[in-house]
Coordinates of C-alpha atoms in Angstrom, one line a residue:
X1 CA 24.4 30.0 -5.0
X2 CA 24.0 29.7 -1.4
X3 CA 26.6 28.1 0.6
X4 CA 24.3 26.1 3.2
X5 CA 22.0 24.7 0.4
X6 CA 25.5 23.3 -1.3
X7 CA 26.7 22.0 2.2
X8 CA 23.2 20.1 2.4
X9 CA 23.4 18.3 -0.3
X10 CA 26.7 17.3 -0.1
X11 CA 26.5 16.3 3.4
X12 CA 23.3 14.5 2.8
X13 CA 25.3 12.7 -0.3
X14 CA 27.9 11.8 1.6
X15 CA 25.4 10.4 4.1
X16 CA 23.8 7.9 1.7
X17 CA 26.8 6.7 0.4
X18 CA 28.0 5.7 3.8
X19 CA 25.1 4.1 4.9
X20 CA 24.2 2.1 1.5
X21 CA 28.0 0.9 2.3
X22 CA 27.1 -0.8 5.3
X23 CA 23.9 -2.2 4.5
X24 CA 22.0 0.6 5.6
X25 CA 19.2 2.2 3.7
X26 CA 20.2 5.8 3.9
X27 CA 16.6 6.9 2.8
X28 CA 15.6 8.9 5.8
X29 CA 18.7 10.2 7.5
X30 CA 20.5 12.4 4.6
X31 CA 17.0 14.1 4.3
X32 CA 16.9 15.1 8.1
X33 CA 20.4 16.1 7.8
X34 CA 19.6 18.4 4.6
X35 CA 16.9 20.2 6.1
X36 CA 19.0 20.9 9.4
X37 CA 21.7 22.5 7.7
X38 CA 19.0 24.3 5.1
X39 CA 15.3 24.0 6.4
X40 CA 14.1 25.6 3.0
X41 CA 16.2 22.9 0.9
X42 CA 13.0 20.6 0.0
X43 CA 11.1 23.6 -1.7
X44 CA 13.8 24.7 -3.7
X45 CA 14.4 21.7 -5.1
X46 CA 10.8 20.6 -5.7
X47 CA 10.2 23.8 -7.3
X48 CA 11.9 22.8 -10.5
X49 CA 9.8 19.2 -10.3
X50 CA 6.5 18.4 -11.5
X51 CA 5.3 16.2 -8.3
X52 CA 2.7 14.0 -8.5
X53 CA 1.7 12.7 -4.9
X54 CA -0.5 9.9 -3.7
X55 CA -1.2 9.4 -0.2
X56 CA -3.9 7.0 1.8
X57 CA -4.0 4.4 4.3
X58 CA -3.7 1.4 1.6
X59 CA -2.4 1.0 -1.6
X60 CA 0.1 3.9 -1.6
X61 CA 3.3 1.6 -3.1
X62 CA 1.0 -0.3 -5.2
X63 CA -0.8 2.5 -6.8
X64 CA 2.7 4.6 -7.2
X65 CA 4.4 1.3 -9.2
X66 CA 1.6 1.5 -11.6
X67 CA 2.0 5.0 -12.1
X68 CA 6.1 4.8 -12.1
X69 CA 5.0 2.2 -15.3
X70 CA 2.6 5.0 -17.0
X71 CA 5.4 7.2 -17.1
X72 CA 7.8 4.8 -18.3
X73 CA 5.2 4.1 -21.4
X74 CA 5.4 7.8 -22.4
X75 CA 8.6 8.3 -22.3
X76 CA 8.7 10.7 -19.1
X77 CA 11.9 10.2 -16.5
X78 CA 10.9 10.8 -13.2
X79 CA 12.4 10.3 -9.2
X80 CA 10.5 8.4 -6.5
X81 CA 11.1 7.4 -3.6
X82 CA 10.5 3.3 -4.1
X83 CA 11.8 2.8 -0.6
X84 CA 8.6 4.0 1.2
X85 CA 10.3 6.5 2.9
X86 CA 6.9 8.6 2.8
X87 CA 7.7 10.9 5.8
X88 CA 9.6 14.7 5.2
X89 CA 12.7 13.0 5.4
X90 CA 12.8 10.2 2.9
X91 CA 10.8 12.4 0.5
X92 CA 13.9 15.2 1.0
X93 CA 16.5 11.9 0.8
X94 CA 15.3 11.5 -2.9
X95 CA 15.0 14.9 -4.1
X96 CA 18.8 14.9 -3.0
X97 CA 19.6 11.6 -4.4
X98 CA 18.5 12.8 -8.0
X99 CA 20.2 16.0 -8.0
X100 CA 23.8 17.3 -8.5
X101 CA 25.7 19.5 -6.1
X102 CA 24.0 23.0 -7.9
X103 CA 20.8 21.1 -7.3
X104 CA 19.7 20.5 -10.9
X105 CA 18.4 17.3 -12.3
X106 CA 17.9 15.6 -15.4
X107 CA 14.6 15.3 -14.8
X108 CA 11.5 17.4 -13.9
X109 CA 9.0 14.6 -12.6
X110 CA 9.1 13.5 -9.0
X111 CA 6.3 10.5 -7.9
X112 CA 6.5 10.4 -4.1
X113 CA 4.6 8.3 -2.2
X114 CA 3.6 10.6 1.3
X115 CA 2.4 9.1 4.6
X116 CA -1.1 10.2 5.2
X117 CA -0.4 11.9 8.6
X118 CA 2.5 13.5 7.4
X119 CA 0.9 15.1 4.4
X120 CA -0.3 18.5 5.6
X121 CA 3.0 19.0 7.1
X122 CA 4.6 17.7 3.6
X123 CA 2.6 20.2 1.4
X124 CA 4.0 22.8 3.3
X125 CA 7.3 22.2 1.2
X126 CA 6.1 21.5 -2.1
X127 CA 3.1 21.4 -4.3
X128 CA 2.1 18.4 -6.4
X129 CA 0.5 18.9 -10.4
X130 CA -1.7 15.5 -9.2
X131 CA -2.9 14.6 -5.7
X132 CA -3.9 10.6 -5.5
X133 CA -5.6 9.7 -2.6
X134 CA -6.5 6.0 -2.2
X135 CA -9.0 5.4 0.8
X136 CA -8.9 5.7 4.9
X137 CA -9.2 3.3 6.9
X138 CA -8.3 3.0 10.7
X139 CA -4.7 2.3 10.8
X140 CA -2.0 2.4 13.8
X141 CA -4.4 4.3 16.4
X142 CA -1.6 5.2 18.8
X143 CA 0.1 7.5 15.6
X144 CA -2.6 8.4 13.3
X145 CA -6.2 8.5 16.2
X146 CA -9.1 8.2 14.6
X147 CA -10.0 7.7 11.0
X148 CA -11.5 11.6 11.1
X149 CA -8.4 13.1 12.3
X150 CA -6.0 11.5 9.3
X151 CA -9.2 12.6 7.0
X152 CA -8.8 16.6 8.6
X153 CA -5.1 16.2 7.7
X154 CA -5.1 15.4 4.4
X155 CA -7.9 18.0 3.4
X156 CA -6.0 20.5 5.4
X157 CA -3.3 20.0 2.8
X158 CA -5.1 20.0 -0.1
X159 CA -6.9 23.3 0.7
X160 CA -3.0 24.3 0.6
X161 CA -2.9 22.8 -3.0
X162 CA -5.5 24.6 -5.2
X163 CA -3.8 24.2 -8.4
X164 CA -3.2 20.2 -7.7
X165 CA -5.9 17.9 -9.7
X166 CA -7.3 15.6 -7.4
X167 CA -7.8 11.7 -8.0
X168 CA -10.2 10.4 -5.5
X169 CA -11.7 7.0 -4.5
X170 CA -15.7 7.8 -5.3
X171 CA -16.3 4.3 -3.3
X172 CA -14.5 5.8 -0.1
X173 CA -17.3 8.2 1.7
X174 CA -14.2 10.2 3.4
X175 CA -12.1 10.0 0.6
X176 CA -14.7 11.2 -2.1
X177 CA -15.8 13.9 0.4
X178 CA -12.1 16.0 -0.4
X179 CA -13.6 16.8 -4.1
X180 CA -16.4 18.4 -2.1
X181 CA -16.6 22.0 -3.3
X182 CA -13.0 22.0 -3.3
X183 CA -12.8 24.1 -6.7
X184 CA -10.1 21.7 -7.4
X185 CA -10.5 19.5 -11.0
X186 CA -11.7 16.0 -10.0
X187 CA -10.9 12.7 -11.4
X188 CA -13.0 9.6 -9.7
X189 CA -12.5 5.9 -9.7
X190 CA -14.2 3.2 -8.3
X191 CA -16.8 0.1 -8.9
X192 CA -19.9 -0.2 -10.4
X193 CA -22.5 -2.2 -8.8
X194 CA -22.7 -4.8 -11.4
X195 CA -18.7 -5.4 -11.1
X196 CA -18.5 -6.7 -7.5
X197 CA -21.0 -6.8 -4.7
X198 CA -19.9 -8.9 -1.2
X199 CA -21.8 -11.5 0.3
X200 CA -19.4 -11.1 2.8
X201 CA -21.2 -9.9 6.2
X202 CA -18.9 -7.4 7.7
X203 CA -19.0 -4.9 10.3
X204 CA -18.4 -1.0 8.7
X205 CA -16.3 0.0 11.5
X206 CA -14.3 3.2 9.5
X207 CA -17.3 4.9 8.2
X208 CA -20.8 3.6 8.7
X209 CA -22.1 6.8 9.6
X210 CA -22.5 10.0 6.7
X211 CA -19.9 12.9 7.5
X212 CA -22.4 15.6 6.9
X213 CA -25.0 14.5 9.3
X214 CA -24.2 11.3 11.0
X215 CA -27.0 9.5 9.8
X216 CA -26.2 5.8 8.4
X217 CA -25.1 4.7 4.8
X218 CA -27.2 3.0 2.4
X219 CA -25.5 0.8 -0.1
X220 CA -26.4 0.1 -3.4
X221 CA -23.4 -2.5 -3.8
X222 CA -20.4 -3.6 -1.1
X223 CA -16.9 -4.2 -2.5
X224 CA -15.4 -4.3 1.2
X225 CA -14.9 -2.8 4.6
X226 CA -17.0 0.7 4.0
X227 CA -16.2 0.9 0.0
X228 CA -19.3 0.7 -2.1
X229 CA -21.8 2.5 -3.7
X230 CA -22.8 4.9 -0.5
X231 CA -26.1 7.1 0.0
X232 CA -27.2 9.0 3.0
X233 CA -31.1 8.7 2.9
X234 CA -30.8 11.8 5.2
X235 CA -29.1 14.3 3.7
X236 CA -28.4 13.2 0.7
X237 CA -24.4 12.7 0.8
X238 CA -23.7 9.9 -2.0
X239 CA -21.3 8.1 -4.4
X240 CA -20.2 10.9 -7.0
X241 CA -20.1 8.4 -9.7
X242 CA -16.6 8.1 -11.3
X243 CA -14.7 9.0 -14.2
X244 CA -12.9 5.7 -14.2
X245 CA -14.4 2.5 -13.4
X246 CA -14.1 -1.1 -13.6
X247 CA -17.4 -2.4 -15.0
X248 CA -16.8 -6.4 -14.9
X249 CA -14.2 -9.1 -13.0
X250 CA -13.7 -11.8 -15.7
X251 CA -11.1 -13.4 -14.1
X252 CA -9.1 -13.5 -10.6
X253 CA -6.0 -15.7 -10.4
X254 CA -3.2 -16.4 -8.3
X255 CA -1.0 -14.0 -10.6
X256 CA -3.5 -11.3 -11.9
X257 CA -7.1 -10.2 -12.8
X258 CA -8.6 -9.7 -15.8
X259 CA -11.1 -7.0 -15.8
X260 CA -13.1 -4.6 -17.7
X261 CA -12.7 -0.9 -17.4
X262 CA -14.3 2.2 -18.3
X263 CA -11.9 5.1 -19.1
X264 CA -13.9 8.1 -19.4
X265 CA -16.6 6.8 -21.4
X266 CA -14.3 4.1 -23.6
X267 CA -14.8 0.3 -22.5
X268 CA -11.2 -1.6 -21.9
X269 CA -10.8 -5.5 -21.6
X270 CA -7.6 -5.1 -19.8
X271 CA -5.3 -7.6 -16.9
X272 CA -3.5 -5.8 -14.2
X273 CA -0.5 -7.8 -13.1
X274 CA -1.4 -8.4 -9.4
X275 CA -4.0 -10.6 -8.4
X276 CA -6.7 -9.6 -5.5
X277 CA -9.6 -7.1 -5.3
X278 CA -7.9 -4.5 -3.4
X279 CA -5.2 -4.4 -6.3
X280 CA -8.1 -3.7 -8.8
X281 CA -8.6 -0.4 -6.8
X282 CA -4.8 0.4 -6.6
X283 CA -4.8 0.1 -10.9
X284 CA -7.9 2.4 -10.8
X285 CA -6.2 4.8 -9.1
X286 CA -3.1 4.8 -11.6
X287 CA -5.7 4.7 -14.7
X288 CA -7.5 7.8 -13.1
X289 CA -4.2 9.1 -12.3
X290 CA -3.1 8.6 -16.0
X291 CA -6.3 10.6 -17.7
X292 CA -5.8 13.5 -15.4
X293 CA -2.1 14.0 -16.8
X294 CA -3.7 13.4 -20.3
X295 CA -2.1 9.7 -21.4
X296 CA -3.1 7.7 -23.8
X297 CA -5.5 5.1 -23.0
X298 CA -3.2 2.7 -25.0
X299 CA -0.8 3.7 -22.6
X300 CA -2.4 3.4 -20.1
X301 CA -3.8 -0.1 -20.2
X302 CA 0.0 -1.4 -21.1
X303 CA 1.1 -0.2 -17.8
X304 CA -1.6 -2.5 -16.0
X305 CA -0.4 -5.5 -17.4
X306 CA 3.3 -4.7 -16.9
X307 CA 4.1 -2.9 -14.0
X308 CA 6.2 -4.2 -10.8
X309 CA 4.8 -4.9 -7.5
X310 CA 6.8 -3.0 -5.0
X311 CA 8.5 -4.9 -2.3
X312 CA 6.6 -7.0 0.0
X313 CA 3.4 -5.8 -1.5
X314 CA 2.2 -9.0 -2.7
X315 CA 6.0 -9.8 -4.0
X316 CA 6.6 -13.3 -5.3
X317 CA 9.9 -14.9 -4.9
X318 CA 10.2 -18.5 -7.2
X319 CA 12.4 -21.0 -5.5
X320 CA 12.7 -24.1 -7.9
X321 CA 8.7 -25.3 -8.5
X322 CA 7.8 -23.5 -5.1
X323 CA 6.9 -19.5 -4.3
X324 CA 6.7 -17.4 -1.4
X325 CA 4.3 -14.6 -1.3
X326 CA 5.9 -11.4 0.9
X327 CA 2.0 -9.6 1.5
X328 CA 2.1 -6.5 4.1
X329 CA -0.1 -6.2 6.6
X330 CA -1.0 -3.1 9.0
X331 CA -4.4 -3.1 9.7
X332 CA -7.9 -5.1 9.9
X333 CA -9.0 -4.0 6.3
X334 CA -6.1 -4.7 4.6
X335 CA -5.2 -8.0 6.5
X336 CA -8.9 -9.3 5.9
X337 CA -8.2 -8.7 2.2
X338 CA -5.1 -10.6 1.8
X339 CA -7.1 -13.2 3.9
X340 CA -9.4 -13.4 1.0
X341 CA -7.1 -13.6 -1.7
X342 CA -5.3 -16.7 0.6
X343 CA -9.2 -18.1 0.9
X344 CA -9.3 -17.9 -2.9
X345 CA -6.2 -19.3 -4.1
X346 CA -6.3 -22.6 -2.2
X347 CA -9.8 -23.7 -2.5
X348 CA -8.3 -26.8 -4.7
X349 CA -8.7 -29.8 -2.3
X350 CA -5.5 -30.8 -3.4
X351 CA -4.0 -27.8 -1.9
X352 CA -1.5 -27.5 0.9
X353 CA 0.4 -24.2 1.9
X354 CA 2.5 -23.2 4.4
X355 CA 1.6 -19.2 6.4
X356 CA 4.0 -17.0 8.6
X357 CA 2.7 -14.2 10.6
X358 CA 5.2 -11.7 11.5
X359 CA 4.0 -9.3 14.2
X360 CA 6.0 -6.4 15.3
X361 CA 5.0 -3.4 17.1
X362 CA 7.8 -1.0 16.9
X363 CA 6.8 2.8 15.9
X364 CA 6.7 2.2 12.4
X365 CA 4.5 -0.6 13.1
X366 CA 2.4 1.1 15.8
X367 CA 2.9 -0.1 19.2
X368 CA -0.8 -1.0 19.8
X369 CA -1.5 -4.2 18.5
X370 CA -5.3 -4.6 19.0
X371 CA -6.0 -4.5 15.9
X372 CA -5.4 -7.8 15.1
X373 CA -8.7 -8.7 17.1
X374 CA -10.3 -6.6 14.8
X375 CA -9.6 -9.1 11.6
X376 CA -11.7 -12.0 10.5
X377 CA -8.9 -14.8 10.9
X378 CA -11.8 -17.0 11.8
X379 CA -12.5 -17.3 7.6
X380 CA -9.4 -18.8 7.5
X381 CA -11.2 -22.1 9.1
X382 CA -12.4 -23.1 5.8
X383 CA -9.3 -24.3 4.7
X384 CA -7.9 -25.2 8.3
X385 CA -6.8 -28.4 6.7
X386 CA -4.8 -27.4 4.0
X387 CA -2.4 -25.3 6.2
X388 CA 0.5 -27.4 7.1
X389 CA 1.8 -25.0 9.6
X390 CA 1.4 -21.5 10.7
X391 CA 4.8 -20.0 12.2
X392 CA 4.1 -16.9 14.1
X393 CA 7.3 -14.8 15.1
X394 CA 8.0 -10.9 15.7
X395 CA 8.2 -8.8 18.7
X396 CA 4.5 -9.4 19.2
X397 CA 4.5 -13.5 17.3
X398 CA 3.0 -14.6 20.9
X399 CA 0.1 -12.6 20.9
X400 CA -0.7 -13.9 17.5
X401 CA -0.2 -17.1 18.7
X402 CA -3.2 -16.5 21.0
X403 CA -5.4 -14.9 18.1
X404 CA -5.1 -17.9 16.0
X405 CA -5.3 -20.2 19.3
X406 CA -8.9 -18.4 19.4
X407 CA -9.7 -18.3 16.0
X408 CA -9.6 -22.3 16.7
X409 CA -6.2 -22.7 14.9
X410 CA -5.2 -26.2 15.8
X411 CA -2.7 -25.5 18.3
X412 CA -0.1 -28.1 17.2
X413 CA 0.3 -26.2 14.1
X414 CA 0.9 -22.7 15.4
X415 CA 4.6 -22.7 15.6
X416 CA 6.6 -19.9 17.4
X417 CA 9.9 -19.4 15.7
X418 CA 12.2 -16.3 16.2
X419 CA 15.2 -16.9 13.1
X420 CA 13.2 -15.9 10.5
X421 CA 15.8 -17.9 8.9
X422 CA 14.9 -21.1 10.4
X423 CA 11.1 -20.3 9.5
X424 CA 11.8 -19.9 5.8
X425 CA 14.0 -23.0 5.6
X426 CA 11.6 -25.1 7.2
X427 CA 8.6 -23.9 5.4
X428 CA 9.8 -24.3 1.8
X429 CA 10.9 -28.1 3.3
X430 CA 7.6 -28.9 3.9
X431 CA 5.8 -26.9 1.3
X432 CA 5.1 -29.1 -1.4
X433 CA 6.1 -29.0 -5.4
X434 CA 3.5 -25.8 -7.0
X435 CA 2.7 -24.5 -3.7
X436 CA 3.0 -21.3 -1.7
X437 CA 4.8 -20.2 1.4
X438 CA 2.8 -17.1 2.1
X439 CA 4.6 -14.3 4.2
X440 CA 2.6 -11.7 6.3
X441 CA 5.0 -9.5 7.8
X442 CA 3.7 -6.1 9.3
X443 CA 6.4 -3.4 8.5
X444 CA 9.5 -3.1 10.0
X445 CA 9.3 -7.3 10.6
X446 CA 8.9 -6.7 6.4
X447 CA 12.1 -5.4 6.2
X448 CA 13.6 -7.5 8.3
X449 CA 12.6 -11.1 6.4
X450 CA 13.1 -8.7 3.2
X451 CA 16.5 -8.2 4.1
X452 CA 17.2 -12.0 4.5
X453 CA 14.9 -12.7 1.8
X454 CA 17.2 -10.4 -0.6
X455 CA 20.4 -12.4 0.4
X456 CA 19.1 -15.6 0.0
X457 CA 17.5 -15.3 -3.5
X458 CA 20.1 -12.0 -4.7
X459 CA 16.7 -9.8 -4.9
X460 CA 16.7 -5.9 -5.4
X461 CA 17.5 -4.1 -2.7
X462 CA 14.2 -2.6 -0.9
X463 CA 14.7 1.2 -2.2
X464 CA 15.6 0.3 -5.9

């Protein structure tokens, strides 16, 4: 055995115990310390794994939890890296986590969750049995440029993979383009136009134009942002149809949906234990990601109705008869989702809530922040009334002080607070008995009021 691949995982060992003794994550650091002593470290160890990846702009934790659930059902242990350290790093922190010193585990299934702009770069080191991708959207310019490029990235990685079955959004023109005479097997998911078409008139800013020949889309049906039954009347570029889809929305509550589903020809009355339209895609993507490993449909649909939310990704916290909802946000599409879901849930007239937006633009949150004039916060001016106040805080809290100041908040309840201590005291004051303190943290402000949050209420620690 050789010495420097021992050394690395005992040094990067010894590394997380120290930092998880002072409060410190010690998901990303023991990985870059690993590969420094022994760059090849990461492929030995995944080569004894069978990996299944999922990568995207949205839905990446959301979509792994419900596959981490799947796996539980049929009896299959597995490593993950439930921190969301999705870089080469983290991804090498928890290969070295779940192994002994001679680099063997107990198990022989890894789930990691990879950043989209880090994936080519990721593949290089392993290979995955299933690739999930979720969607693209325009996320963090600065980092990731333009839609396209993060697209390029992620096909240039799975042209590396030709063995890896591929799970693909058929809604997503840029995502359902990677099964494009990619000899790869295919799995699909996605709507069907009788499930959900939006009234909603938005702006198709990620991908109104067809990839093949720029002309623009058609749409037989809208779910949101460019996601939908597609056609180019040009060249003929269009919705593959999908393997897995959900047929019907019977119900969408606070707590979860109830939907129907077809898995690959069998009809499914099913609820998937998050509420929200954009969580409907994230179960689809664990359902498709189920039938390409060959699980049981019983198995399956279990999952949906039992798996945890990851944290801060639409994580509930109960404080006596009150809740706080922790929701991420990172960009337009996704914000203008959990926008909808807020929209939905309080159209009682009897209904009051409390909202915090917590804006940070440190490098994990991307430092340009223009993005936020790219969101509809102007629907939130149907239910102006029933927000009792709306604490903005963060590195960047003042500049969304002056989005909501234009969205035609009234400005006497836009309240800039830094303690993010004092904000969630304060708020579950004045929140009244059955209500909701909604949380909208980008991500590193996420960790930081998760962090607190964990104290306070004695929750799991973010990478458990």
């Amino acid at each position: 055995m050789k010495f420097r691949f021992v050394l690395a995982i005992i040094a990067a060992k010894a590394a997380i115990i120290f930092l998880r003794m002072i409060n410190y994550g010690g998901t990303s650091l023991p990985g870059k310390i690993a590969l420094l002593i022994y760059p090849g470290i990461l492929k030995e160890l995944s080569s004894s794994f069978k990996v299944i990846a999922i990568t995207g702009t949205n839905g990446k934790t959301t979509t792994s939890r419900v596959i981490a659930q799947m796996l539980k059902e049929n009896g299959i242990g597995y490593i993950a890296n439930k921190s969301g350290a999705n870089l080469l790093n983290g991804i090498t922190t928890t290969f070295i986590e779940a192994v002994n010193i001679k680099g063997t585990s107990n198990v022989s299934t890894a789930l990691l969750e990879m950043d989209e702009a880090a994936f080519n770069k990721i593949i290089e080191h392993l290979e995955p049995h299933v690739t999930v991708v979720t969607n693209f959207f325009r996320d963090q310019l600065d980092r990731y440029g333009e839609v396209y490029s993060t697209l390029n990235s992620v096909l240039t990685g799975i042209r590396k993979t030709p063995g890896s079955a591929l799970v693909l959004n058929a809604d997503d023109s840029l995502c359902a383009s990677l099964g494009k005479d990619s000899g790869n097997k295919v799995v699909y998911y996605g709507f069907s136009p009788s499930a959900w078409n939006s009234t909603e008139n938005t702006l198709n800013n990620d991908a109104a134009f067809c990839l093949y020949c720029k002309a623009p889309y058609d749409y037989e049906n809208r779910v949101y942002g460019h996601l939908g039954g597609f056609i180019c009347r040009d060249c003929g570029y269009r919705h593959p149809g999908s393997t897995v889809t959900c047929t019907g929305i019977e119900e969408l509550n606070a707590n979860h949906s109830r939907v129907k589903l077809d898995l690959d020809g069998t009809t499914v009355d099913t609820v998937i234990n998050l509420p929200a339209i954009y969580n409907i895609y994230n179960a689809l993507a664990g359902c498709a990601c189920g039938i390409a490993m060959g699980f049981s449909h019983d198995s399956i649909i279990k999952a949906l109705s039992e798996f945890e939310p990851g944290f801060g990704r639409m994580e509930k916290i109960k404080k006596d008869d009150k809740s706080i909802r922790v929701i991420l946000i990172k960009n337009p599409t996704g914000f203008n989702q959990v926008l909808d879901y807020i929209l939905n849930e309080n159209n009682d007239e009897n209904k009051s809530f409390n909202i915090a937006f917590l804006i940070n633009d440190n490098a994990a949150d991307g430092r340009d922040i223009s993005w936020l004039w790219d969101v509809n916060i102007e629907k939130l001016g149907k239910i102006y009334d029933k927000i009792i106040t709306a604490y903005v805080s963060g590195t960047r809290g003042p500049d969304m002080a002056v989005r909501l100041k234009y969205a035609d908040f009234d400005t006497k309840k836009i309240k800039h607070v830094e303690d993010y201590n004092r904000i969630i005291n304060e708020a579950l004051e004045t929140t009244p008995g059955n209500g909701t303190f909604y949380i909208l943290p980008t991500y590193t402000a996420m960790l930081d009021i998760r962090y607190i949050l964990k104290n306070k209420f004695k929750l799991k620690e973010f990478w458990e």
